[in-house]
Coordinates of C-alpha atoms and ligand atoms in Angstrom, one line a residue:
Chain A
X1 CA -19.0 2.6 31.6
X2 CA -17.6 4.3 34.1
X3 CA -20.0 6.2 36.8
X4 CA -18.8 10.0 35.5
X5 CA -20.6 9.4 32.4
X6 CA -23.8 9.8 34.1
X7 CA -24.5 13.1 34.1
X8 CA -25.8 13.4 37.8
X9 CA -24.5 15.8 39.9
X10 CA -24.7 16.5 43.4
X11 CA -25.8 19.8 44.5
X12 CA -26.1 21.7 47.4
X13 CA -29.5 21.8 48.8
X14 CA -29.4 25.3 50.5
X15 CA -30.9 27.2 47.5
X16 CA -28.0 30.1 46.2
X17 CA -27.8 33.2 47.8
X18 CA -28.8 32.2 51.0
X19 CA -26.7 31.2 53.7
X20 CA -28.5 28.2 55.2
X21 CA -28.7 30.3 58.6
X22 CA -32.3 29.9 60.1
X23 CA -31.4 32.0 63.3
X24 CA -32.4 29.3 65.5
X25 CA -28.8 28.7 67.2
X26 CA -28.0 32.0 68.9
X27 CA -30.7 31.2 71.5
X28 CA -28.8 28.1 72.2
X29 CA -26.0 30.3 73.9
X30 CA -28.8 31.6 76.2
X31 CA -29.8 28.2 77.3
X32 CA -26.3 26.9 77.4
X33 CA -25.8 29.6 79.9
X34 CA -28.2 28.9 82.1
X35 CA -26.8 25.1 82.3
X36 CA -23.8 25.5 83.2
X37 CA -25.0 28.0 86.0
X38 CA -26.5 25.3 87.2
X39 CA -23.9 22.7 86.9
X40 CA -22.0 25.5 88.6
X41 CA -24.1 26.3 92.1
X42 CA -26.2 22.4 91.9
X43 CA -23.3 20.0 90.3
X44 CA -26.3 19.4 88.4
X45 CA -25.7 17.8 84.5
X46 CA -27.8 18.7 81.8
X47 CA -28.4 18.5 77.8
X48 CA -29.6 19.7 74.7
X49 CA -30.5 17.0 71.9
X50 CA -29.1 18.7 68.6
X51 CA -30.8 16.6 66.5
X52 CA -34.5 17.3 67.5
X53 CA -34.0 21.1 66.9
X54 CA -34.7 22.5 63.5
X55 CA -31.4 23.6 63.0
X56 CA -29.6 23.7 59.1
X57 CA -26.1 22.1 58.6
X58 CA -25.2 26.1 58.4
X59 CA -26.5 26.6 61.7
X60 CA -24.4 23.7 63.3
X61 CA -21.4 25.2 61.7
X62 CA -22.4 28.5 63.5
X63 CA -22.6 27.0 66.9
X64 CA -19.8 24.6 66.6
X65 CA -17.7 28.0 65.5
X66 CA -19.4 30.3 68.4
X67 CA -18.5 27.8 70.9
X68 CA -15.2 27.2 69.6
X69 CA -12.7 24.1 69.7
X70 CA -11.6 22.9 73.7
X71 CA -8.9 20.8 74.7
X72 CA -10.7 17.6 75.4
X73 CA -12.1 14.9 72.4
X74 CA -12.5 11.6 73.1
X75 CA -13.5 8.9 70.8
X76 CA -15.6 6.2 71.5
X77 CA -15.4 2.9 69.4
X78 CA -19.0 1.3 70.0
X79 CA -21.1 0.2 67.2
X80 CA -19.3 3.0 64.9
X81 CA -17.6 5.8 66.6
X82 CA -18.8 8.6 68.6
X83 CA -17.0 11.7 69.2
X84 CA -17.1 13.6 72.3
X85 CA -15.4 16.9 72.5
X86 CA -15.6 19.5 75.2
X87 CA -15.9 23.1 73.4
X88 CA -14.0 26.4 74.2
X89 CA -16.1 26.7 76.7
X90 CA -15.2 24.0 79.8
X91 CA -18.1 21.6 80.8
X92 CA -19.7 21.9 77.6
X93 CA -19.5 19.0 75.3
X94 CA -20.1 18.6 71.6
X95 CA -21.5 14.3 71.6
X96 CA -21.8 13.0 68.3
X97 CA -22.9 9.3 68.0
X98 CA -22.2 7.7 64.4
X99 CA -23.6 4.5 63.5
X100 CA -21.5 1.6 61.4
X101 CA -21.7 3.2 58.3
X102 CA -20.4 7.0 59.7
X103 CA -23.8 8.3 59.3
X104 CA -24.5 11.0 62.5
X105 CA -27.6 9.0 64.4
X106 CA -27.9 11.5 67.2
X107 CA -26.4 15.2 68.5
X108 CA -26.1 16.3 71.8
X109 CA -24.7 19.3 73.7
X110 CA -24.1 18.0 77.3
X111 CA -23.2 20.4 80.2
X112 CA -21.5 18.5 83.0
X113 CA -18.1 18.0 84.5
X114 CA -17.1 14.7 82.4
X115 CA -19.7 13.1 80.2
X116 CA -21.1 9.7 81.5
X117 CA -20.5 8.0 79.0
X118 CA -16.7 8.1 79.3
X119 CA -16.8 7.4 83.2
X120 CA -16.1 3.4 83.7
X121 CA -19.3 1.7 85.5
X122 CA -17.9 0.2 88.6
X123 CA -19.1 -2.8 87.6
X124 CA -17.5 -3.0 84.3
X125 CA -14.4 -2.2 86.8
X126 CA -15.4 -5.3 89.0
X127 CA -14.6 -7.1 85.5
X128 CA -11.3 -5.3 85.0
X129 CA -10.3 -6.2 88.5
X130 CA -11.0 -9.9 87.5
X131 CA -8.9 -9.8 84.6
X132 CA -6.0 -8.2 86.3
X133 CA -6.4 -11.2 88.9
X134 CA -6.4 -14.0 86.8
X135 CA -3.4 -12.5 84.9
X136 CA -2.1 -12.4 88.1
X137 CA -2.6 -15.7 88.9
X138 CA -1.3 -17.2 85.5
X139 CA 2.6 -15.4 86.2
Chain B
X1 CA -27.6 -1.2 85.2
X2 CA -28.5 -4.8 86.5
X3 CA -30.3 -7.9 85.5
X4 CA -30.0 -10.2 82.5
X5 CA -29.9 -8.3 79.8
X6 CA -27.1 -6.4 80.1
X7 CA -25.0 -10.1 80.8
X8 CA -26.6 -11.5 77.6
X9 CA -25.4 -8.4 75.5
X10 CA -22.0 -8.2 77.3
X11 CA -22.1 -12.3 76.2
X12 CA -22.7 -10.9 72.6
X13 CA -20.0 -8.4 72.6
X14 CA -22.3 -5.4 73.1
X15 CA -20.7 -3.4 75.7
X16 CA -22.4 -1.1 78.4
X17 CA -21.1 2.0 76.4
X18 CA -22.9 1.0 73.3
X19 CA -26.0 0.2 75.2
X20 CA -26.1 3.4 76.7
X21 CA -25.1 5.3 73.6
X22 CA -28.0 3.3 71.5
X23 CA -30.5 4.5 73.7
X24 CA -29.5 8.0 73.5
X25 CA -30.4 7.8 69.8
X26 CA -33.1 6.2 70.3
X27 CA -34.7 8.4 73.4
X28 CA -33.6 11.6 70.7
X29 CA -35.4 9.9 67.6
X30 CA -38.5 9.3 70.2
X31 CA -38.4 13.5 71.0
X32 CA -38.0 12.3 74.5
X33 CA -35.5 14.6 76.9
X34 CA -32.1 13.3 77.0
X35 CA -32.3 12.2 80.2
X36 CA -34.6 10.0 79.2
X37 CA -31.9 7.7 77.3
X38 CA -30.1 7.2 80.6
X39 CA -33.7 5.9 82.4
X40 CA -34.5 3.5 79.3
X41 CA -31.0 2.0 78.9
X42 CA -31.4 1.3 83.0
X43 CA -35.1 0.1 82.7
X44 CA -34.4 -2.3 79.7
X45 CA -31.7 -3.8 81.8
X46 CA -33.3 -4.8 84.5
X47 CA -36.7 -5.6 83.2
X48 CA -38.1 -9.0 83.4
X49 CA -38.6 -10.1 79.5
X50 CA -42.1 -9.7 77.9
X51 CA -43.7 -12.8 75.9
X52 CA -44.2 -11.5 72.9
X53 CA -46.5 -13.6 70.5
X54 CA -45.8 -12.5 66.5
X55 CA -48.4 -13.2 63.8
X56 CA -48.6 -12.9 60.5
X57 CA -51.1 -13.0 58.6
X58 CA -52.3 -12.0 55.1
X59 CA -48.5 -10.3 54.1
X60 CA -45.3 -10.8 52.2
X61 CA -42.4 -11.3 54.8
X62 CA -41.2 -7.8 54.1
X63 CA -42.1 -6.2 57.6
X64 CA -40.3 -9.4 59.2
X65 CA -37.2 -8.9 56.8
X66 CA -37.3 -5.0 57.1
X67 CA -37.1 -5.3 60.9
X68 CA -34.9 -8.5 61.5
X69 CA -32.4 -7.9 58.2
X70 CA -31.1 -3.9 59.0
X71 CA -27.3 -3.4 58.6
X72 CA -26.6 -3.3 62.2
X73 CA -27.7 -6.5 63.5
X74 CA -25.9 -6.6 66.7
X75 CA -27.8 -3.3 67.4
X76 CA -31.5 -3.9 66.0
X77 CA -31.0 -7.3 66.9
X78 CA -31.4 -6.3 71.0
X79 CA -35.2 -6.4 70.5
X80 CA -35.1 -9.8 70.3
X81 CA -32.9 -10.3 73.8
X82 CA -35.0 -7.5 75.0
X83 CA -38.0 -9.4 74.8
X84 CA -38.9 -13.3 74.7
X85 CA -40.2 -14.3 71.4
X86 CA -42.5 -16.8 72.1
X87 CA -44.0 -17.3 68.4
X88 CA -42.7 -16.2 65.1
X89 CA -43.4 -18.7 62.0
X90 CA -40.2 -17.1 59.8
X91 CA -37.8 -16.9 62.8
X92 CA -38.8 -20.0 64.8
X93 CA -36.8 -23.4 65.0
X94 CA -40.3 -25.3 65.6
X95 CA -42.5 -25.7 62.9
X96 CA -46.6 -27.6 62.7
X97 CA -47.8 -28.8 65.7
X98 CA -44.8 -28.3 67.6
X99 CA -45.2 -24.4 66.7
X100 CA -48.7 -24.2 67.6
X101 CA -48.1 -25.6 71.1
X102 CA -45.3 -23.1 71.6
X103 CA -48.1 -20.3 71.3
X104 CA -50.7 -22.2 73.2
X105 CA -48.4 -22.2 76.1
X106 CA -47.0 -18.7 75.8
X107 CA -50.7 -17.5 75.8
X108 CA -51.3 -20.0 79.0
X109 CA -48.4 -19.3 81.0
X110 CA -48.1 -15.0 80.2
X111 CA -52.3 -14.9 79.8
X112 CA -53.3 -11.1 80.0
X113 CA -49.5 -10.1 79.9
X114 CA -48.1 -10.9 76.8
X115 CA -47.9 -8.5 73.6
X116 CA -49.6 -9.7 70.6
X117 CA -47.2 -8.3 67.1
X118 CA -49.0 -8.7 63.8
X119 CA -48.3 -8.2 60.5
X120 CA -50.4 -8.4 57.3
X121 CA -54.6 -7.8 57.3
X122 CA -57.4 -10.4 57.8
X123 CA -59.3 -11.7 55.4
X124 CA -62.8 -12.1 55.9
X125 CA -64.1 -13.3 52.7
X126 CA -65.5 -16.8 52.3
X127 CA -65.7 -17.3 56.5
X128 CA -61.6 -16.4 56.4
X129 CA -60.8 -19.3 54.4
X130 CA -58.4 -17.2 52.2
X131 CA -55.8 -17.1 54.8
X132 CA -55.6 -19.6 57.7
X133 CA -52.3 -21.6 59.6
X134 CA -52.5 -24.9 60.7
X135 CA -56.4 -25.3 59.6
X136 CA -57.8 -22.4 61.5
X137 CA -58.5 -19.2 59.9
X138 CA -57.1 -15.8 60.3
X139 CA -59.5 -13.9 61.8
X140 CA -60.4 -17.0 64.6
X141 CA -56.6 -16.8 65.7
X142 CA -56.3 -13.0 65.8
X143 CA -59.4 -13.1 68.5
X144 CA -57.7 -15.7 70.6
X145 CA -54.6 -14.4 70.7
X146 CA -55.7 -10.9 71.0
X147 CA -58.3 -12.4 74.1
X148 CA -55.2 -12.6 76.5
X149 CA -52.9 -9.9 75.1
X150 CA -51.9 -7.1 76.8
X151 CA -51.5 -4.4 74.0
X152 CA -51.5 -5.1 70.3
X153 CA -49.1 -4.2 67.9
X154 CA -49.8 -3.8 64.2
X155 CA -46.9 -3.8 62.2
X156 CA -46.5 -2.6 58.9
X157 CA -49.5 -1.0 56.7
X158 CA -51.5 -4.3 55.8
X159 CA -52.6 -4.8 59.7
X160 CA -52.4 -1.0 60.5
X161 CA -54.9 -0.2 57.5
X162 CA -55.6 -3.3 54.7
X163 CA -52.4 -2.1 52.6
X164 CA -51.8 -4.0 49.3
X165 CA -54.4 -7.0 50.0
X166 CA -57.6 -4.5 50.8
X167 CA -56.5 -2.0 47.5
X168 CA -59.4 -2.0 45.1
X169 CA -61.1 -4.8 44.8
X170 CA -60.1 -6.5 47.6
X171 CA -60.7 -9.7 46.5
X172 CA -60.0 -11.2 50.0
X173 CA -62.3 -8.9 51.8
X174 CA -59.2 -7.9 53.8
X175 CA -59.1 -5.8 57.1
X176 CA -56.8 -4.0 59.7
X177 CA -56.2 -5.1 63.1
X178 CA -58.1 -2.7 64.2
X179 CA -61.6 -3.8 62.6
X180 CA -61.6 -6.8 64.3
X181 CA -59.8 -6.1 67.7
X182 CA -61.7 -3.8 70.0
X183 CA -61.5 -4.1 73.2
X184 CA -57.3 -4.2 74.0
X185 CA -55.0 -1.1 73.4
X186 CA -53.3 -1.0 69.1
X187 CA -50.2 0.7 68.2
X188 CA -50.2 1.0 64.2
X189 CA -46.5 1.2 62.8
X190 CA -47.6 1.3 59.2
X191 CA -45.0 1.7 56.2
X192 CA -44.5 -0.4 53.5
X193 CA -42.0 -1.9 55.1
X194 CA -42.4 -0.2 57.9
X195 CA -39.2 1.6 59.6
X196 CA -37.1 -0.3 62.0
X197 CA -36.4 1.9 64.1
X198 CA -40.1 2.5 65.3
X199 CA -40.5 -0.7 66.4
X200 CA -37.9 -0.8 68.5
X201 CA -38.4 2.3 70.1
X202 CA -42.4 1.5 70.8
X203 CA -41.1 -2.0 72.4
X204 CA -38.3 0.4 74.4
X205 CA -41.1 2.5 75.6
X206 CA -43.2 -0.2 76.7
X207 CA -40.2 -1.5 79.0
X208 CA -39.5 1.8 80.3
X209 CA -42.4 3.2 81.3
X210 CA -44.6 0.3 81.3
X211 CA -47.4 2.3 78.9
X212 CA -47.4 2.3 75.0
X213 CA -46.6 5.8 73.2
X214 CA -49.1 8.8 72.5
X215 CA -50.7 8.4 69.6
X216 CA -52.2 10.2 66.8
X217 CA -55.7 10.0 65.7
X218 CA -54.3 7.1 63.2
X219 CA -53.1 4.8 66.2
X220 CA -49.7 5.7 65.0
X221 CA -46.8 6.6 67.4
X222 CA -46.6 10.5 67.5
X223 CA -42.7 10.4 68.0
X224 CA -42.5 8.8 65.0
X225 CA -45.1 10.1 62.7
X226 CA -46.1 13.3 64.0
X227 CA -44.7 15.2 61.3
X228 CA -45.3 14.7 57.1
X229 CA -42.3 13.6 55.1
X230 CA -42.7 17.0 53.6
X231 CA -42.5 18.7 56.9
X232 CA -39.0 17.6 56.9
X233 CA -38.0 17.3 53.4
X234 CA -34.5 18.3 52.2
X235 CA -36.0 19.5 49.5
X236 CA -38.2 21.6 50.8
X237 CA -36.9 24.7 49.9
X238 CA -37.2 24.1 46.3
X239 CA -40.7 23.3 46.8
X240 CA -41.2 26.4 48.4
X241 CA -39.5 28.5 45.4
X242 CA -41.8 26.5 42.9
X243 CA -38.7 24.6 41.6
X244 CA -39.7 21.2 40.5
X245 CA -38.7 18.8 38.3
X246 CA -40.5 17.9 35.2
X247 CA -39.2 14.3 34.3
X248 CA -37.0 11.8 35.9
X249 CA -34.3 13.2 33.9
X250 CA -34.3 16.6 33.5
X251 CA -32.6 19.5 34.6
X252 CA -34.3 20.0 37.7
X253 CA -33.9 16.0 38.8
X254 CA -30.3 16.4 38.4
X255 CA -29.8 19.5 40.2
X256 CA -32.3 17.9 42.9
X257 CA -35.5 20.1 42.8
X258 CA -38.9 19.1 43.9
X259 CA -40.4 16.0 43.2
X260 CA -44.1 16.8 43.6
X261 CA -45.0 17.3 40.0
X262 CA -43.4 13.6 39.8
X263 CA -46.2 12.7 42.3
X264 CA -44.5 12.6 45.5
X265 CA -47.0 11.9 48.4
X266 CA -45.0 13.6 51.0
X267 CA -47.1 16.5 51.4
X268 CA -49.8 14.3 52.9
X269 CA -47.7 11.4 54.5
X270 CA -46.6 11.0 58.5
X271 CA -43.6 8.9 58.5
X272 CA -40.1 9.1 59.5
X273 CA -38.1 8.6 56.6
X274 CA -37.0 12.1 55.9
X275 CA -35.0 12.4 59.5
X276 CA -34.6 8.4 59.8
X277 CA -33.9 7.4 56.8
X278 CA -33.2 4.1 55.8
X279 CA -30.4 1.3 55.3
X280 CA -28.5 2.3 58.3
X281 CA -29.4 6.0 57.4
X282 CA -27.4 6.5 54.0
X283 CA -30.6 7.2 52.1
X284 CA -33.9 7.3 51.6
X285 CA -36.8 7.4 48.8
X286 CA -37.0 11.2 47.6
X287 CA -32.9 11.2 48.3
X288 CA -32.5 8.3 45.6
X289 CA -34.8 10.6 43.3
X290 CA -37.7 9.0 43.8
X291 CA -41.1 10.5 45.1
X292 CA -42.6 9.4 48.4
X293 CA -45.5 6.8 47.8
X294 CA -47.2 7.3 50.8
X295 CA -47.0 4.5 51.9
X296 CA -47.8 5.0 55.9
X297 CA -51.1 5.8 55.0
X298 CA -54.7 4.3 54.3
X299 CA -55.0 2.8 51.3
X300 CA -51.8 4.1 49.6
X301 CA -52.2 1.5 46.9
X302 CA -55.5 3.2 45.7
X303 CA -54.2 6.9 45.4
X304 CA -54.6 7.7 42.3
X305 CA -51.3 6.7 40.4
X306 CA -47.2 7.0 42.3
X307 CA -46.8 9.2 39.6
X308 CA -49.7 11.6 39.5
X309 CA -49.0 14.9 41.4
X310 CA -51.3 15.1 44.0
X311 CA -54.0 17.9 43.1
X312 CA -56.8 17.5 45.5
X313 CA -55.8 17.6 48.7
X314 CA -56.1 13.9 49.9
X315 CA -56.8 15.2 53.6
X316 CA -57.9 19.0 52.9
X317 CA -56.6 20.0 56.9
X318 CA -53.2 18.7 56.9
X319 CA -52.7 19.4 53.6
X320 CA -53.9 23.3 53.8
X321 CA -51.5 23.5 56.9
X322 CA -48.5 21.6 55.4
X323 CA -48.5 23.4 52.2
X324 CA -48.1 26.8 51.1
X325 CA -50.7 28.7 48.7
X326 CA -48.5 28.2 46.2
X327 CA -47.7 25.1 46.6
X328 CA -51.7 24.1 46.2
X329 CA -52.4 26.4 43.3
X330 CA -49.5 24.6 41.9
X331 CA -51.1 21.4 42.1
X332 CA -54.1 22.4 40.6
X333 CA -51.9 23.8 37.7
X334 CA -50.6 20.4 37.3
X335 CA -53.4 18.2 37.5
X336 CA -54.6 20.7 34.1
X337 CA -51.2 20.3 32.5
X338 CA -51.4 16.6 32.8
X339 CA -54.4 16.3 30.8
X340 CA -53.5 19.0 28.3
X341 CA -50.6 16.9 27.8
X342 CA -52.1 13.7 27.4
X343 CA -54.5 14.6 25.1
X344 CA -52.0 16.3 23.1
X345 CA -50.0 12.8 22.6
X346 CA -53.4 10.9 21.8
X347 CA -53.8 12.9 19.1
X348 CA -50.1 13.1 18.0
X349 CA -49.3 10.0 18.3
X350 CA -46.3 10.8 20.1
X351 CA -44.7 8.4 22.5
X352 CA -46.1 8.7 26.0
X353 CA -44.7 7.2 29.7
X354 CA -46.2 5.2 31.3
X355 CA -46.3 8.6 34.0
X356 CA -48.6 10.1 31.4
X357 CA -51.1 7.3 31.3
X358 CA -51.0 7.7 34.9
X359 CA -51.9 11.3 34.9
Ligands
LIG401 S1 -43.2 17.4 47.6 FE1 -41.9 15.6 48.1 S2 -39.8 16.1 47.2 FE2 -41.0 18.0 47.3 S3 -40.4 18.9 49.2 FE3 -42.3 17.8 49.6 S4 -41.6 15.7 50.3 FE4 -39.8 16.7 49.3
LIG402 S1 -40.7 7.9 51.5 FE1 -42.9 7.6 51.6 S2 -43.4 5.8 50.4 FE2 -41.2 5.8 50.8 S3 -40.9 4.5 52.6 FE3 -41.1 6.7 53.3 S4 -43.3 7.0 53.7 FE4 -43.1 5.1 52.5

């Protein structure tokens, strides 16, 4: 039997007629603002966690869409893959960590000049340096 | 970040980046400020590992395999390099007397330090005789180990509340952690199994900051279980246009209304399944179709029936609060309906579920 013969189907869980908007993200743009006037006079970084926000998939969409696409993603392979992207607007940055199985474990919107997490730690550059020497070595 | 761990992880083929990034999810699923992912991925690195002693007691093995068998092992798995297991019967190499010493030593060596983990409740019937490892009863180990331990940590709803061995008529005369231990600080992560996740993030907290979470008036982590499974339903709004389904395979289960008339418990259940989920977060309970059990709180096994829509509120504050007007008339309405319809069938003869007998 194949799995279309029973008769389940997946449906949408925003109930018709209504567009899934709860009105919670526009105030996001306020805060945003203030965050990167910070980063701006203090060099200061800062964030917003997504996920702990009561915000509907629709209002995601609406944020992601205020804010626009930027120049910038960067994809990071660790433990399933992450995606950071910087919006339209520069120095803020759309983080999405996925786990294994491409389900979204965490949201952030990050304010800052480069996120951390794609700077090297200088000692996880002590270890490049040591590779490049012992390649060097083995010529 | 410095210190062993990080070297042990790098050894395992964890990098810094997915350190840092697991921490980030973590400090978000904890309601902690984002900064706060960057301070507990430093603190965990450099913190000196905590003996942890791990008993279990009256239980099945499910809370162990819930927490040790999740689909990311190389991530879940840190607990265990994060702290230094000193005695766990399922996970240990040693085994009889060899086993016993282990924990005699670890309670010796890390006496007032070390964290005390159990799972499963303590029987008390016939002087603890119902349950005991290496001829010593339940209850007598639980008060020694418990003596030198620095916080306890109930696992899973058996040693948070009784769970399955203290439902009616608790032949065992089983009890929480609690009942017996009361002079040392208890963390209750009750679930049946409990969810991953929460462990880890209580043993995080306790290496960051040194302290164990806030907790509510149920010993259970507020991060976690602050809010009801209905509180953060997907299915939520259905409930809250009075759209439920009816049977397991109606028209409302397939186009994924409401489960309460099915007896979902979420109304009156604080757990984190709804924003956690479970198997690596591709599903969970009332997602498969399935209403919650309520199985994160007190005696769960004795509610009344899985499948018998809750009518009287179970705990009449939370309950009023969580749930609209409607939403309580309707349970009233149903609890009526349930007996209209069972009666009905008695004298019909008609075939009835084994919901209906329930009801
Ligand atoms: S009653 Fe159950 S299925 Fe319905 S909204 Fe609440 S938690 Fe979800
Ligand atoms: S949905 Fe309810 S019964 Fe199921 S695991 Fe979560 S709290 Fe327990």
């Amino acid at each position: 039997m194949s799995l279309d013969a029973i008769p389940i189907q997946v449906v949408h869980t925003t109930p018709p007629g209504e567009p899934g908007l709860t009105g919670n993200a526009p105030p996001l743009l306020r805060e945003l603002l203030e965050q990167v006037e910070r980063l701006l006079e203090t060099g200061v970084p800062s964030a917003i966690d997504l996920s702990a926000l009561p915000l509907t998939p629709a209002d995601m969409d609406w944020l992601r869409n205020a804010l626009g696409p930027g120049e910038i993603d960067v994809t990071l392979d660790a433990n399933g893959e992450s995606t950071l992207s910087e919006t339209g607007c520069p120095g803020v940055w759309w983080i999405t960590h996925r786990n294994e199985q491409g389900a979204v474990t965490s949201q952030f919107l990050e304010v800052t000049f480069v996120p951390e997490l794609v700077k090297a730690h200088p000692q996880d550059v002590a270890m490049g340096r040591e590779t490049l020497e012992r390649l060097l070595a083995d010529l | 970040m410095q210190g062993p761990l990080i070297d042990t992880l790098a050894r395992q083929g964890v990098t810094r980046r997915t350190f840092l990034k697991y921490c980030a999810t973590l400090a978000s699923m904890m309601a902690l400020p984002p900064a706060a992912g960057r301070a507990m991925a430093e603190a965990m690195a450099a913190v000196r590992r905590p003996s942890v002693i791990w008993l279990p007691f009256q239980e099945c093995t499910g809370c162990t395999e819930s927490i040790t068998r999740s689909h990311s092992p190389t991530i879940e798995g840190m607990i265990f390099d994060m702290i230094s297991l000193d005695y766990q019967e399922t996970l240990m190499a040693a085994a009889g007397h060899q086993a016993e010493e282990a924990r005699q030593n670890a309670m010796k060596a890390n006496a007032g330090k070390y964290l005390l983990i159990v799972d499963g409740s303590i029987p008390l019937g016939q002087n603890g005789a119902y349950s005991c490892i290496g001829g010593r009863s339940n209850v007598d180990i639980l008060k020694e180990a418990a003596g030198g331990a620095a916080a306890v940590i109930a696992v899973g709803t058996c040693a948070s509340y009784g769970g399955i061995p203290k439902a009616n008529p608790n032949p065992t005369g089983a009890v929480p952690v609690s009942d017996i231990v009361k002079d040392k600080p208890i963390v209750n992560i009750p679930g049946c199994p409990p969810i991953p996740v929460v462990m880890t993030g209580v043993l995080a907290h306790y290496l960051t900051f040194g302290s164990l979470p806030e907790l509510d008036d149920k010993g259970r982590p507020k991060s976690f279980f602050g809010e009801t499974i209905h509180d953060r339903c997907y299915r939520r709004p259905f409930y809250d246009q009075g759209k439920f389904a009816k049977t397991f395979d109606d028209e409302g289960a397939r186009r994924g209304w409401c489960l309460f008339e099915l007896g979902c418990k979420g109304p009156v259940t604080h757990n984190a399944c709804a924003t956690v989920k479970w198997n690596g977060g591709t599903s969970w309970p009332v997602e498969s179709g399935h209403g919650c059990l309520g199985c994160s709180e007190p005696d769960f096994w004795d509610g009344g029936g899985f499948y018998k829509a809750l009518s009287a509120p179970a705990d009449p504050l939370k309950f009023a609060a969580a749930a609209s007007v409607v939403g309580a008339a309707v349970g009233v309405g149903v609890s009526f309906a349930n007996r209209a319809k069972k009666n009905k069938a008695k004298a019909t003869h008609e075939t009835i579920t084994v919901a209906d007998l329930e009801k």
